[in-house]
Amino acid sequence: GDFNADGYDDLAVGVPFESVDEIANAGAFQVIFGSAFGLTPINDRIFYLGNNMPGAPASGEYLGWSLVAGNFDPNSVGDEVAVGAPGTTVSGQSGTGAVWVVKNLAGASSASILHLDVDGMPGEAESGDQFGCALAAGQFDGVGGDDLAVGACQREVGEVDGAGAVYLTYFATHPSAVVTQ
């Protein structure tokens, strides 16, 4: 994506097994900015919970397991990145998973979280869902900016354990991040 809106492609790289402050497998991701001469480590940035992102890292979250760039918020500077953390504990349920959508990657970044206990999500978080294990971006509804598809690789569907599910978030038509399954 072009995260700093300078007309050059940038690269986000996930490091899901990164230890942060001796917290094993908390995860991180790094942004390397492009230029007329290609990718350059000058001004690159590393992101993890507590550094350029809100919150505190926890063991086994695997932030950076999956990443996808997209224009999820046309009002922000440059593209955004959605970052999966399929090991995140949500509502006391381990391994439920979460996805962070991070804006303004070149400046004072901000991030919002999606998980299965967010208002508008069908169902509720269950241990081991692995929400955020896979991500895809595209204009799925044909309106405005990009939308986000989030895989929950081990989500129980009906009576089938580990069947998996895909959740779609339509940012442009549903600013409150209404999601359908």
Coordinates of N, CA and C in Angstrom, one line a residue:
G1 N 0.8 -1.2 0.0 CA 0.0 0.0 0.0 C 0.9 1.2 0.0
D2 N 0.2 2.4 -0.3 CA 0.9 3.6 -0.2 C 0.5 4.3 1.2
F3 N 1.2 3.9 2.2 CA 0.8 4.3 3.6 C 1.0 5.8 3.9
N4 N 2.0 6.4 3.2 CA 2.3 7.8 3.5 C 1.8 8.8 2.4
A5 N 1.1 8.2 1.4 CA 0.5 9.0 0.3 C 1.5 9.8 -0.5
D6 N 2.7 9.3 -0.7 CA 3.7 10.0 -1.5 C 3.8 9.5 -2.9
G7 N 2.9 8.6 -3.3 CA 2.9 8.0 -4.6 C 3.8 6.8 -4.8
Y8 N 4.5 6.4 -3.8 CA 5.3 5.2 -3.9 C 4.8 4.1 -3.0
D9 N 4.8 2.9 -3.5 CA 4.4 1.7 -2.7 C 5.3 1.5 -1.5
D10 N 4.6 1.1 -0.4 CA 5.3 0.8 0.8 C 5.1 -0.6 1.2
L11 N 5.8 -1.2 2.1 CA 5.6 -2.6 2.5 C 5.4 -2.8 4.0
A12 N 4.4 -3.5 4.4 CA 4.2 -3.9 5.7 C 4.6 -5.4 5.9
V13 N 5.4 -5.7 6.9 CA 5.9 -7.1 7.1 C 5.5 -7.5 8.5
G14 N 4.8 -8.6 8.6 CA 4.4 -9.2 9.9 C 5.5 -10.0 10.5
V15 N 5.6 -9.9 11.8 CA 6.6 -10.6 12.6 C 5.8 -11.2 13.8
P16 N 5.0 -12.2 13.5 CA 4.1 -12.7 14.6 C 4.7 -13.4 15.7
F17 N 5.9 -13.9 15.6 CA 6.6 -14.6 16.7 C 7.5 -13.7 17.5
E18 N 7.5 -12.4 17.2 CA 8.4 -11.5 17.9 C 8.0 -11.4 19.4
S19 N 9.1 -11.5 20.2 CA 8.9 -11.2 21.6 C 9.0 -9.7 21.9
V20 N 8.1 -9.2 22.7 CA 8.1 -7.8 23.0 C 8.3 -7.7 24.5
D21 N 9.3 -7.0 24.9 CA 9.7 -6.8 26.4 C 9.6 -8.2 27.1
E22 N 10.2 -9.2 26.4 CA 10.3 -10.6 26.9 C 9.0 -11.3 27.0
I23 N 8.0 -10.8 26.3 CA 6.7 -11.4 26.2 C 6.7 -12.2 24.9
A24 N 6.7 -13.5 25.1 CA 6.9 -14.4 23.9 C 5.7 -14.4 23.0
N25 N 6.0 -14.3 21.7 CA 5.0 -14.4 20.6 C 3.9 -13.3 20.7
A26 N 4.3 -12.2 21.2 CA 3.3 -11.1 21.2 C 3.1 -10.6 19.8
G27 N 4.1 -10.5 19.0 CA 4.0 -10.2 17.6 C 4.2 -8.7 17.4
A28 N 4.5 -8.3 16.1 CA 4.7 -7.0 15.7 C 4.6 -6.9 14.2
F29 N 4.6 -5.7 13.7 CA 4.8 -5.6 12.2 C 5.6 -4.3 11.9
Q30 N 6.3 -4.3 10.8 CA 7.2 -3.3 10.4 C 6.7 -2.7 9.1
V31 N 6.8 -1.4 9.0 CA 6.5 -0.7 7.7 C 7.8 -0.1 7.2
I32 N 8.1 -0.5 5.9 CA 9.2 0.0 5.2 C 8.7 0.9 4.0
F33 N 9.1 2.1 4.0 CA 8.6 3.1 3.0 C 9.3 3.0 1.7
G34 N 8.6 3.2 0.6 CA 9.1 3.3 -0.7 C 9.5 4.7 -1.1
S35 N 10.4 4.7 -2.1 CA 10.8 6.0 -2.6 C 11.1 5.9 -4.1
A36 N 11.6 6.9 -4.7 CA 11.9 6.8 -6.2 C 13.0 5.8 -6.4
F37 N 13.7 5.4 -5.4 CA 14.8 4.4 -5.5 C 14.4 3.1 -5.0
G38 N 13.2 2.8 -4.6 CA 12.7 1.6 -4.1 C 12.5 1.6 -2.6
L39 N 12.4 0.5 -2.0 CA 12.2 0.4 -0.6 C 13.5 0.9 0.2
T40 N 13.3 1.6 1.2 CA 14.5 2.1 2.0 C 14.2 2.0 3.5
P41 N 15.2 1.6 4.3 CA 15.0 1.5 5.7 C 14.9 2.8 6.4
I42 N 15.2 3.9 5.7 CA 15.1 5.2 6.3 C 13.7 5.5 6.7
N43 N 13.5 5.9 8.0 CA 12.2 6.2 8.6 C 11.3 5.0 8.7
D44 N 11.8 3.8 8.6 CA 10.9 2.7 8.7 C 10.3 2.7 10.2
R45 N 9.2 2.0 10.4 CA 8.6 2.0 11.7 C 8.2 0.6 12.1
I46 N 8.3 0.4 13.4 CA 7.8 -0.9 13.9 C 6.6 -0.6 14.8
F47 N 5.6 -1.5 14.7 CA 4.4 -1.4 15.5 C 4.2 -2.6 16.3
Y48 N 3.8 -2.5 17.5 CA 3.3 -3.5 18.4 C 2.4 -2.9 19.5
L49 N 1.7 -3.7 20.2 CA 0.8 -3.1 21.2 C 1.7 -2.4 22.2
G50 N 1.4 -1.1 22.4 CA 2.3 -0.3 23.3 C 3.3 0.5 22.6
N51 N 3.5 0.3 21.3 CA 4.4 1.1 20.5 C 3.7 1.4 19.2
N52 N 3.3 2.6 19.0 CA 2.5 3.1 17.8 C 1.1 2.5 17.7
M53 N 0.7 1.7 18.8 CA -0.6 1.1 18.9 C -1.0 1.2 20.3
P54 N -2.3 1.3 20.6 CA -2.8 1.3 22.0 C -2.7 -0.1 22.6
G55 N -2.8 -0.2 23.9 CA -2.8 -1.4 24.6 C -1.4 -1.9 25.0
A56 N -1.4 -3.1 25.5 CA -0.2 -3.7 26.0 C 0.0 -5.1 25.4
P57 N 1.2 -5.5 25.0 CA 1.3 -6.9 24.4 C 1.0 -8.0 25.4
A58 N 0.6 -9.1 24.9 CA 0.3 -10.3 25.7 C 0.9 -11.5 25.0
S59 N 1.3 -12.5 25.7 CA 1.9 -13.7 25.2 C 1.0 -14.4 24.3
G60 N 1.5 -14.9 23.1 CA 0.7 -15.7 22.2 C -0.4 -15.0 21.4
E61 N -0.3 -13.7 21.3 CA -1.3 -13.0 20.4 C -1.0 -13.1 18.9
Y62 N 0.3 -13.2 18.6 CA 0.8 -13.4 17.2 C 0.3 -12.2 16.3
L63 N 0.4 -11.0 16.8 CA 0.1 -9.8 16.0 C 1.1 -9.8 14.8
G64 N 0.5 -9.6 13.6 CA 1.3 -9.7 12.4 C 1.2 -11.0 11.6
W65 N 0.3 -11.9 12.2 CA 0.2 -13.2 11.5 C -0.3 -13.0 10.1
S66 N -1.2 -12.1 9.9 CA -1.8 -11.8 8.6 C -1.8 -10.3 8.4
L67 N -1.6 -9.8 7.2 CA -1.7 -8.3 7.0 C -2.3 -8.1 5.6
V68 N -3.0 -7.0 5.5 CA -3.5 -6.6 4.2 C -3.7 -5.1 4.2
A69 N -3.2 -4.5 3.1 CA -3.3 -3.0 2.9 C -4.6 -2.7 2.2
G70 N -5.2 -1.6 2.5 CA -6.4 -1.1 1.8 C -6.7 0.3 2.2
N71 N -7.6 0.8 1.4 CA -8.1 2.2 1.6 C -9.4 2.1 2.4
F72 N -9.3 1.7 3.6 CA -10.5 1.5 4.5 C -11.1 2.8 4.9
D73 N -10.4 3.8 5.1 CA -10.9 5.1 5.5 C -10.4 6.2 4.5
P74 N -11.2 6.6 3.6 CA -10.8 7.6 2.6 C -10.5 8.9 3.2
N75 N -10.8 9.2 4.4 CA -10.5 10.4 5.1 C -9.2 10.5 5.8
S76 N -8.5 9.3 5.8 CA -7.2 9.3 6.5 C -6.1 9.5 5.4
V77 N -4.9 9.8 5.9 CA -3.7 10.0 5.0 C -3.2 8.7 4.6
G78 N -3.2 8.4 3.3 CA -2.6 7.2 2.7 C -3.5 6.0 3.0
D79 N -3.0 4.8 2.6 CA -3.7 3.5 2.9 C -3.6 3.1 4.3
E80 N -4.4 2.2 4.7 CA -4.3 1.7 6.1 C -3.9 0.2 6.0
V81 N -3.6 -0.4 7.1 CA -3.2 -1.8 7.1 C -4.1 -2.5 8.2
A82 N -4.6 -3.6 7.8 CA -5.3 -4.5 8.7 C -4.3 -5.6 9.1
V83 N -4.3 -5.8 10.5 CA -3.3 -6.7 11.0 C -3.9 -7.8 11.9
G84 N -3.8 -9.0 11.5 CA -4.4 -10.1 12.3 C -3.5 -10.5 13.5
A85 N -4.2 -10.8 14.6 CA -3.6 -11.3 15.8 C -4.5 -12.5 16.3
P86 N -4.4 -13.7 15.6 CA -5.4 -14.7 15.9 C -5.2 -15.4 17.3
G87 N -4.2 -15.1 18.0 CA -4.1 -15.7 19.4 C -4.6 -14.8 20.5
T88 N -5.2 -13.6 20.1 CA -5.6 -12.7 21.1 C -6.8 -13.3 22.0
T89 N -6.7 -13.0 23.3 CA -7.7 -13.3 24.2 C -8.8 -12.2 24.2
V90 N -10.0 -12.6 24.1 CA -11.1 -11.7 24.0 C -12.2 -12.2 25.0
S91 N -12.6 -11.3 25.9 CA -13.7 -11.6 26.9 C -13.3 -12.9 27.7
G92 N -12.0 -13.0 28.0 CA -11.6 -14.2 28.8 C -11.4 -15.5 28.0
Q93 N -11.7 -15.4 26.7 CA -11.6 -16.6 25.8 C -10.3 -16.6 25.1
S94 N -9.4 -17.5 25.4 CA -8.1 -17.5 24.8 C -8.2 -18.0 23.3
G95 N -7.3 -17.4 22.5 CA -7.2 -17.7 21.1 C -8.4 -17.3 20.2
T96 N -9.2 -16.4 20.8 CA -10.4 -15.9 20.0 C -9.9 -15.2 18.8
G97 N -8.9 -14.3 19.0 CA -8.3 -13.5 17.9 C -8.9 -12.1 17.7
A98 N -8.2 -11.3 17.0 CA -8.6 -9.9 16.8 C -7.9 -9.4 15.5
V99 N -8.4 -8.3 15.0 CA -7.8 -7.6 13.9 C -7.7 -6.2 14.2
W100 N -6.5 -5.6 14.0 CA -6.3 -4.2 14.2 C -6.3 -3.5 12.9
V101 N -7.0 -2.4 12.7 CA -6.9 -1.5 11.5 C -6.2 -0.3 11.9
V102 N -5.0 -0.1 11.3 CA -4.1 0.9 11.7 C -4.0 2.0 10.6
K103 N -4.2 3.3 11.0 CA -4.3 4.4 10.1 C -3.1 5.3 10.3
N104 N -2.8 6.1 9.3 CA -1.7 7.1 9.4 C -0.4 6.5 9.8
L105 N 0.1 5.5 9.1 CA 1.3 4.7 9.4 C 2.6 5.5 9.4
A106 N 2.6 6.7 8.8 CA 3.8 7.5 8.7 C 3.8 8.6 9.8
G107 N 2.7 8.8 10.5 CA 2.7 9.9 11.4 C 2.1 9.4 12.8
A108 N 1.3 10.2 13.4 CA 0.7 9.9 14.7 C -0.4 8.8 14.4
S109 N 0.0 7.6 14.3 CA -0.9 6.5 14.0 C -2.0 6.3 15.0
S110 N -3.1 5.8 14.5 CA -4.2 5.4 15.4 C -4.7 4.0 15.0
A111 N -5.3 3.2 15.9 CA -5.7 1.9 15.6 C -7.0 1.6 16.2
S112 N -7.8 0.8 15.5 CA -9.1 0.3 16.1 C -9.1 -1.2 16.0
I113 N -9.8 -1.8 16.9 CA -9.8 -3.3 17.0 C -11.2 -3.8 16.6
L114 N -11.1 -4.9 15.9 CA -12.3 -5.7 15.5 C -12.1 -7.1 16.2
H115 N -13.1 -7.6 16.8 CA -13.1 -9.0 17.2 C -14.6 -9.5 17.3
L116 N -14.8 -10.7 17.7 CA -16.1 -11.3 17.6 C -17.1 -10.8 18.7
D117 N -16.6 -10.0 19.7 CA -17.5 -9.5 20.7 C -17.7 -8.0 20.4
V118 N -17.4 -7.4 19.3 CA -17.7 -6.1 18.9 C -19.1 -6.0 18.5
D119 N -19.8 -4.9 18.8 CA -21.2 -4.7 18.4 C -21.3 -4.9 16.9
G120 N -22.3 -5.6 16.5 CA -22.6 -5.8 15.0 C -22.1 -7.1 14.5
M121 N -21.2 -7.8 15.3 CA -20.7 -9.0 14.8 C -21.7 -10.1 15.2
P122 N -21.9 -11.1 14.3 CA -22.8 -12.2 14.6 C -22.1 -13.2 15.5
G123 N -22.9 -13.7 16.4 CA -22.4 -14.7 17.4 C -21.5 -14.0 18.5
E124 N -20.7 -14.8 19.1 CA -19.8 -14.2 20.2 C -18.5 -14.9 20.1
A125 N -17.5 -14.3 20.8 CA -16.2 -14.9 20.8 C -16.2 -16.2 21.5
E126 N -15.5 -17.2 20.9 CA -15.3 -18.5 21.6 C -13.8 -18.8 21.5
S127 N -13.3 -19.5 22.5 CA -11.9 -19.9 22.6 C -11.5 -20.7 21.4
G128 N -10.4 -20.3 20.8 CA -9.8 -21.0 19.7 C -10.3 -20.6 18.3
D129 N -11.2 -19.6 18.2 CA -11.7 -19.2 16.9 C -10.7 -18.8 15.9
Q130 N -9.6 -18.2 16.4 CA -8.5 -17.6 15.5 C -9.0 -16.6 14.5
F131 N -9.9 -15.7 15.0 CA -10.3 -14.6 14.2 C -9.1 -13.8 13.8
G132 N -8.9 -13.5 12.5 CA -7.7 -12.7 12.0 C -6.6 -13.6 11.5
C133 N -6.9 -14.9 11.4 CA -5.8 -15.8 10.8 C -5.6 -15.5 9.3
A134 N -6.6 -15.0 8.6 CA -6.4 -14.7 7.2 C -7.2 -13.4 6.9
L135 N -6.7 -12.5 6.0 CA -7.3 -11.3 5.7 C -7.3 -11.1 4.2
A136 N -8.3 -10.4 3.7 CA -8.3 -9.9 2.3 C -9.0 -8.6 2.2
A137 N -8.6 -7.8 1.3 CA -9.3 -6.5 1.1 C -9.7 -6.4 -0.3
G138 N -10.8 -5.7 -0.5 CA -11.4 -5.5 -1.8 C -12.7 -4.6 -1.7
Q139 N -13.2 -4.2 -2.8 CA -14.4 -3.5 -2.9 C -15.6 -4.4 -3.0
F140 N -15.9 -5.2 -2.0 CA -16.8 -6.3 -2.1 C -18.3 -5.8 -2.3
D141 N -18.6 -4.6 -1.9 CA -20.0 -4.1 -2.1 C -20.0 -3.1 -3.2
G142 N -18.9 -2.8 -3.8 CA -18.9 -1.9 -5.0 C -19.1 -0.4 -4.6
V143 N -19.0 -0.1 -3.4 CA -19.3 1.3 -2.9 C -18.1 1.8 -2.1
G144 N -17.6 3.0 -2.5 CA -16.5 3.7 -1.7 C -15.2 3.0 -1.7
G145 N -14.6 3.0 -0.5 CA -13.2 2.4 -0.4 C -13.3 0.9 -0.2
D146 N -12.2 0.4 0.3 CA -12.1 -1.1 0.4 C -12.8 -1.6 1.6
D147 N -13.2 -2.8 1.6 CA -13.9 -3.6 2.6 C -12.9 -4.7 3.1
L148 N -13.2 -5.3 4.2 CA -12.3 -6.3 4.8 C -13.0 -7.6 5.0
A149 N -12.3 -8.7 4.5 CA -12.7 -10.1 4.8 C -11.8 -10.6 5.8
V150 N -12.4 -11.2 6.9 CA -11.6 -11.7 8.0 C -11.9 -13.2 8.2
G151 N -10.9 -14.0 8.2 CA -11.0 -15.4 8.4 C -11.0 -15.7 9.9
A152 N -11.8 -16.6 10.3 CA -11.8 -17.2 11.7 C -11.5 -18.7 11.4
C153 N -10.3 -19.1 11.3 CA -9.9 -20.4 10.8 C -10.5 -21.6 11.6
Q154 N -10.7 -21.5 12.8 CA -11.1 -22.6 13.7 C -12.5 -22.4 14.2
R155 N -13.3 -21.4 13.7 CA -14.6 -21.1 14.2 C -15.5 -22.3 14.1
E156 N -16.3 -22.6 15.1 CA -17.3 -23.7 15.0 C -18.5 -23.1 14.2
V157 N -19.0 -23.9 13.3 CA -20.1 -23.6 12.5 C -21.1 -24.7 12.7
G158 N -22.3 -24.3 13.2 CA -23.3 -25.3 13.5 C -22.7 -26.3 14.5
E159 N -22.7 -27.6 14.2 CA -22.2 -28.6 15.0 C -20.7 -29.0 14.7
V160 N -20.2 -28.3 13.7 CA -18.8 -28.7 13.2 C -17.7 -27.9 13.8
D161 N -17.0 -28.5 14.7 CA -15.8 -27.8 15.3 C -14.7 -27.5 14.3
G162 N -14.1 -26.3 14.3 CA -13.0 -26.0 13.4 C -13.4 -25.9 12.0
A163 N -14.7 -25.7 11.6 CA -15.1 -25.6 10.2 C -14.5 -24.3 9.6
G164 N -14.5 -23.2 10.4 CA -14.0 -21.9 9.9 C -15.1 -21.1 9.3
A165 N -14.9 -19.8 9.4 CA -15.9 -18.8 8.9 C -15.1 -17.6 8.3
V166 N -15.8 -16.9 7.5 CA -15.3 -15.6 7.0 C -16.3 -14.5 7.3
Y167 N -15.8 -13.4 7.8 CA -16.6 -12.2 8.2 C -16.3 -11.1 7.3
L168 N -17.3 -10.3 6.8 CA -17.0 -9.2 6.0 C -17.4 -7.9 6.7
T169 N -16.5 -6.9 6.6 CA -16.8 -5.6 7.2 C -16.8 -4.6 6.0
Y170 N -17.9 -3.9 5.9 CA -18.1 -2.9 4.8 C -17.9 -1.5 5.4
F171 N -16.7 -1.0 5.3 CA -16.4 0.3 5.9 C -17.1 1.5 5.3
A172 N -17.2 1.6 4.0 CA -17.8 2.8 3.3 C -19.3 2.9 3.5
T173 N -20.0 1.8 3.4 CA -21.5 1.8 3.5 C -22.0 1.7 4.9
H174 N -21.1 1.2 5.8 CA -21.5 1.0 7.2 C -20.4 1.5 8.1
P175 N -20.4 2.8 8.3 CA -19.2 3.4 9.1 C -19.1 2.8 10.5
S176 N -20.1 2.2 11.0 CA -20.0 1.6 12.3 C -19.5 0.2 12.3
A177 N -19.0 -0.2 11.1 CA -18.3 -1.5 10.9 C -19.3 -2.6 11.2
V178 N -20.5 -2.5 10.6 CA -21.5 -3.6 10.6 C -20.9 -4.7 9.8
V179 N -21.0 -5.9 10.4 CA -20.4 -7.1 9.8 C -21.4 -8.1 9.5
T180 N -21.2 -8.9 8.5 CA -22.1 -10.0 8.2 C -21.2 -11.2 8.0
Q181 N -21.9 -12.4 8.3 CA -21.1 -13.6 8.2 C -21.5 -14.3 6.9

